[in-house]
Amino acid sequence: METAQARQSAADALRAAVTALANTPSAADAPALTAQALLAAVLGLSRAQLLAHPERMLSAAEQAAFAPALARAAAGEPLAYILGRREFYGLDLEVTPAVLVPRPETERLVELAVARAPRRALDVGTGSGCIAVALAVNAPGVSVMALDVSPAALAVAARNAQRHGVSDRITFAQSDLLAALPPVPAYDLLCANLPYIDTDELRALPVAAHEPRLALDGGPGGLRLIERLLAQAPPCLAPGAALLLEIGAGQGPRALALAQAAFPGANAAIVPDLAGLDRVLTITP
Ligand SMILES: C[S@@+](CC[C@H](N)C(=O)[O-])C[C@H]1O[C@@H](n2cnc3c(N)ncnc32)[C@H](O)[C@@H]1O
C-alpha cells in the first residue's frame, strides 16, 4: 500500500534526480535536462507538460519505474539508450545499444548530401540508418543502398526506414564496406560515417563503455576504414559522383592526403562543423 510519506511530487523527483546525476560525466553538463527527459518519458508526458505541473504527484508505480531509469543514467548510460529514441535531422529515430547514438555533427553530412539531390546513394556503416533515412525523407527522388557489417544495426535501421515511410527507397545489406556490392558504376553519391577514433584514444573515452566498439574504433590512427573505403569505391561510382565522409576533429589534413591519393585530380575539401572543427571530407569531380 502507498504511504503518503513515500510519495513524491514531480518537482521532488526532479530535484533528487539532479543530485543523483551531478557526478555522472555524461549528464553533468545538463543534469536537469536529463532528469526531465527521463521523468517525462516515464510519465508519458512531453517535457513541457511535465514542467507545467511540478506539483503532480507520482504514483508508486511511476516512482518504481523512474528509479531504474535514473540509476542507468547515473551509471553513465546514454539517455538515448534508456529512452530508446533520439531525434536526428528532425526525425524521431529508434536507437538501441546495437547502434551508435546519432550525433548532431552528422547532420552536417546529411545537409551536404540532400543539397546534391542524388538519384542513387550509398550509405556505408549505416548504424541506426540515420543518414540513409534522413536522406530518403529529404531527397524524394533518391534510392539508397545502406550497408553495415552488423546485422543487429541493420535491423534497427530497417525499422527506422519503416517508421518514416521510406522502406521502399532504401535497400539494406550486410557488407564489410563495399565487399557485397557488384563493381558496377551505379552510385552518384557515397556517404559514410565510419568509425574514426584511434584505437588507443578510444580506450580512454567514456563513450567506449556504452556504445559499440564496432561503431567507434577506426584502428591505429583512426582512418583505416576510411582509407579502405576510398580504395574500394571507384568501381561502384558513376561518372561525376561525389563522396561525403565524416571525419574527426584534427583529421582533415590526413583525410585530404588519403583522398588525393585515391582520387587524383578530384576536388577534395574539408567542411567544418558548427564548432569550426574538421567534420566532413568531400570529394567531388
Ligand atoms: C560511427 S557508426 C555510424 C552509424 C551511423 N551512420 C551514424 O552516423 O550514426 C559506424 C558504423 O559503421 C559500421 N561498421 C564498422 N565497420 C564496418 C565495416 N567494415 N563495414 C561496414 N560497416 C562497418 C558499424 O557497425 C557502425 O554501425
XYZ file of C-alpha atoms and ligand atoms in Angstrom:
312
model
C 0.000 0.000 0.000
C 1.248 3.512 -0.804
C 2.155 5.701 2.138
C 1.819 9.483 1.946
C 5.451 9.948 3.030
C 6.778 7.651 0.314
C 5.174 9.617 -2.487
C 6.959 12.380 -4.331
C 5.825 15.257 -6.485
C 7.371 15.649 -9.928
C 9.396 18.569 -8.548
C 10.713 16.417 -5.660
C 11.626 13.606 -8.058
C 13.437 16.023 -10.374
C 15.410 17.615 -7.514
C 16.536 14.210 -6.253
C 17.416 13.131 -9.805
C 19.572 16.206 -10.457
C 21.530 15.410 -7.288
C 21.912 11.768 -8.366
C 23.223 12.836 -11.782
C 25.590 15.546 -10.581
C 28.646 13.273 -10.620
C 27.880 11.483 -13.881
C 30.249 12.876 -16.511
C 27.896 12.244 -19.456
C 24.980 14.024 -17.708
C 26.905 16.540 -15.607
C 26.638 19.338 -18.171
C 22.842 19.048 -18.270
C 21.595 17.049 -15.280
C 18.278 18.913 -15.152
C 17.564 18.231 -18.830
C 18.468 14.564 -18.443
C 16.274 14.241 -15.350
C 13.350 15.984 -17.063
C 13.632 13.869 -20.221
C 13.686 10.653 -18.186
C 10.808 11.557 -15.904
C 8.715 12.863 -18.798
C 9.250 9.563 -20.646
C 8.305 7.509 -17.582
C 5.143 9.580 -17.095
C 4.260 9.546 -20.792
C 4.353 13.347 -20.944
C 6.247 15.885 -23.007
C 8.922 17.817 -21.120
C 6.727 20.933 -21.415
C 3.748 19.106 -19.864
C 5.951 17.863 -17.038
C 7.348 21.316 -16.317
C 3.885 22.866 -16.403
C 2.773 20.653 -13.487
C 5.636 20.286 -10.987
C 3.085 19.648 -8.230
C 1.795 16.458 -9.948
C 2.171 13.541 -7.511
C 3.863 10.402 -8.797
C 2.133 7.086 -8.196
C 4.101 4.284 -6.561
C 4.290 2.565 -9.967
C 5.686 5.706 -11.590
C 8.295 6.117 -8.861
C 9.226 2.457 -9.218
C 9.657 2.905 -12.984
C 11.688 6.107 -12.611
C 14.237 4.673 -10.156
C 15.900 2.153 -12.517
C 15.882 4.590 -15.437
C 17.621 7.167 -13.240
C 20.113 4.561 -11.996
C 21.059 3.737 -15.607
C 21.582 7.426 -16.413
C 23.618 7.920 -13.226
C 25.817 4.990 -14.312
C 26.615 6.930 -17.490
C 24.392 5.097 -19.968
C 23.417 7.421 -22.827
C 19.942 8.887 -22.464
C 19.079 7.725 -25.990
C 19.556 4.063 -24.998
C 17.397 4.465 -21.902
C 14.641 6.234 -23.832
C 15.118 4.013 -26.904
C 14.998 7.015 -29.209
C 16.898 10.067 -30.421
C 15.968 12.972 -32.660
C 18.150 13.380 -35.732
C 17.598 15.844 -38.593
C 14.075 16.457 -37.269
C 13.240 12.733 -37.274
C 12.434 10.596 -34.265
C 14.668 7.513 -34.578
C 14.729 4.230 -32.686
C 18.079 3.690 -31.004
C 19.334 0.548 -29.236
C 22.749 -0.338 -27.799
C 23.454 -2.139 -31.110
C 23.924 1.224 -32.830
C 25.847 4.429 -32.325
C 23.656 7.188 -30.904
C 23.238 9.569 -33.884
C 25.182 12.787 -33.280
C 24.175 16.337 -34.227
C 27.548 16.754 -36.019
C 26.426 14.131 -38.543
C 23.536 16.378 -39.599
C 26.150 18.433 -41.497
C 26.872 15.453 -43.743
C 23.137 14.950 -44.345
C 22.716 18.632 -45.290
C 25.502 18.294 -47.864
C 24.028 15.040 -49.174
C 20.491 16.435 -49.542
C 21.846 19.515 -51.352
C 23.326 17.257 -54.055
C 19.851 15.828 -54.857
C 21.330 12.381 -55.623
C 19.460 9.690 -57.560
C 21.306 6.627 -56.248
C 23.213 6.941 -52.990
C 25.293 4.650 -50.833
C 25.396 4.911 -47.030
C 28.279 2.823 -45.708
C 28.186 1.961 -41.981
C 24.534 2.905 -41.700
C 24.149 2.083 -37.975
C 20.713 3.361 -36.896
C 20.093 4.306 -40.537
C 20.081 7.973 -39.568
C 21.884 9.186 -42.711
C 20.032 6.886 -45.130
C 16.606 7.654 -43.650
C 17.153 11.422 -43.356
C 18.416 11.490 -46.945
C 15.487 9.451 -48.271
C 12.962 11.614 -46.407
C 14.503 14.888 -47.599
C 15.589 13.979 -51.146
C 12.409 12.441 -52.577
C 13.939 11.180 -55.840
C 16.734 9.190 -54.238
C 17.104 5.466 -53.704
C 19.661 4.427 -51.121
C 21.759 1.312 -50.599
C 22.557 1.191 -46.879
C 25.332 -1.155 -45.763
C 26.635 -2.264 -42.390
C 28.705 -5.155 -41.176
C 26.416 -5.522 -38.127
C 23.109 -7.420 -38.645
C 21.799 -6.010 -35.338
C 22.375 -2.448 -36.567
C 20.729 -3.233 -39.913
C 17.593 -4.438 -38.100
C 17.326 -1.114 -36.225
C 17.957 0.836 -39.436
C 15.252 -1.099 -41.301
C 12.737 -0.292 -38.560
C 13.682 3.384 -38.765
C 13.099 3.352 -42.522
C 9.696 1.782 -41.950
C 8.838 4.271 -39.212
C 9.452 7.151 -41.625
C 7.795 5.608 -44.681
C 10.921 5.251 -46.838
C 11.432 1.455 -46.787
C 10.595 1.258 -50.484
C 13.574 3.506 -51.341
C 16.244 2.030 -49.057
C 17.835 -1.385 -49.535
C 19.721 -2.718 -46.531
C 22.530 -5.243 -46.879
C 25.189 -6.723 -44.666
C 28.611 -5.933 -46.061
C 32.196 -5.338 -44.994
C 32.458 -1.841 -46.505
C 31.602 -2.336 -50.218
C 32.572 -6.022 -50.440
C 28.979 -7.180 -51.100
C 28.387 -4.730 -53.962
C 28.924 -5.662 -57.606
C 31.664 -3.487 -59.167
C 29.176 -1.542 -61.288
C 29.339 2.265 -61.603
C 25.854 2.723 -60.188
C 26.007 5.396 -57.493
C 26.225 9.172 -57.835
C 26.756 9.760 -54.093
C 28.657 7.841 -51.437
C 28.073 8.873 -47.812
C 29.752 7.296 -44.829
C 30.133 7.936 -41.150
C 32.514 5.088 -40.403
C 34.363 4.601 -37.109
C 37.246 7.103 -36.990
C 38.537 7.120 -33.407
C 42.122 5.968 -32.928
C 42.183 2.598 -31.099
C 44.418 3.857 -28.275
C 42.457 7.093 -27.776
C 39.218 5.123 -27.640
C 40.350 3.161 -24.587
C 40.333 6.383 -22.531
C 36.946 7.659 -23.744
C 33.784 7.191 -21.632
C 31.811 6.635 -24.855
C 33.587 3.278 -25.260
C 31.889 1.926 -22.144
C 28.400 2.092 -23.629
C 28.414 2.389 -27.421
C 29.519 -0.478 -29.716
C 33.287 -0.657 -30.268
C 32.485 -1.698 -33.836
C 30.919 1.747 -34.350
C 33.835 3.703 -32.895
C 37.192 2.001 -33.428
C 38.862 3.345 -36.557
C 42.052 1.339 -36.000
C 45.532 2.761 -35.397
C 45.394 6.454 -36.375
C 41.587 6.291 -36.781
C 41.397 6.412 -40.579
C 41.951 2.759 -41.503
C 38.341 2.076 -42.572
C 38.100 5.342 -44.488
C 41.328 4.511 -46.321
C 39.986 1.038 -47.243
C 36.675 2.530 -48.372
C 38.384 5.074 -50.620
C 40.356 2.264 -52.253
C 37.222 0.158 -52.849
C 34.896 2.945 -54.018
C 35.889 3.808 -57.635
C 34.316 0.796 -59.424
C 30.946 1.483 -57.721
C 30.759 5.188 -58.594
C 29.060 6.721 -61.613
C 30.921 9.424 -63.555
C 30.634 12.720 -61.654
C 29.866 11.012 -58.321
C 30.620 12.728 -55.019
C 31.840 11.283 -51.732
C 30.966 12.699 -48.298
C 32.798 11.096 -45.404
C 32.557 12.143 -41.766
C 35.910 12.521 -40.013
C 37.093 13.597 -36.581
C 38.413 16.945 -35.390
C 42.042 17.349 -36.478
C 41.901 14.557 -39.076
C 41.420 16.953 -42.024
C 44.997 17.035 -43.369
C 45.445 13.249 -43.223
C 41.997 12.661 -44.741
C 42.790 15.068 -47.595
C 46.024 13.234 -48.326
C 44.155 9.898 -48.477
C 41.532 11.416 -50.787
C 44.142 12.857 -53.143
C 45.937 9.511 -53.303
C 42.751 7.544 -54.053
C 41.118 10.128 -56.357
C 43.932 12.024 -58.057
C 42.592 15.038 -59.945
C 39.324 15.239 -57.956
C 38.493 18.167 -55.659
C 38.998 17.165 -52.056
C 37.994 19.548 -49.289
C 37.155 19.599 -45.603
C 33.839 21.066 -44.437
C 33.907 22.144 -40.790
C 31.040 21.663 -38.340
C 29.316 24.469 -36.434
C 32.127 24.437 -33.870
C 34.650 25.049 -36.685
C 36.149 21.548 -36.345
C 37.087 19.285 -39.292
C 33.951 17.218 -39.894
C 33.255 16.133 -43.485
C 35.710 15.135 -46.198
C 34.143 15.938 -49.565
C 35.462 14.539 -52.831
C 33.834 15.947 -55.958
C 34.778 15.686 -59.623
C 30.277 5.678 -36.395
S 28.996 4.470 -36.618
C 27.892 5.454 -37.606
C 26.500 4.974 -37.664
C 25.554 5.945 -38.417
N 25.912 6.031 -39.823
C 25.594 7.323 -37.795
O 26.028 8.261 -38.460
O 25.175 7.460 -36.623
C 29.793 3.402 -37.765
C 29.001 2.205 -38.290
O 29.874 1.511 -39.187
C 29.689 0.116 -39.028
N 30.907 -0.557 -39.460
C 32.061 -0.757 -38.784
N 32.946 -1.418 -39.538
C 32.347 -1.641 -40.741
C 32.741 -2.295 -41.936
N 33.953 -2.845 -42.061
N 31.861 -2.356 -42.955
C 30.624 -1.799 -42.839
N 30.193 -1.190 -41.732
C 31.039 -1.107 -40.691
C 29.365 -0.058 -37.552
O 28.670 -1.252 -37.325
C 28.551 1.205 -37.270
O 27.180 0.954 -37.423
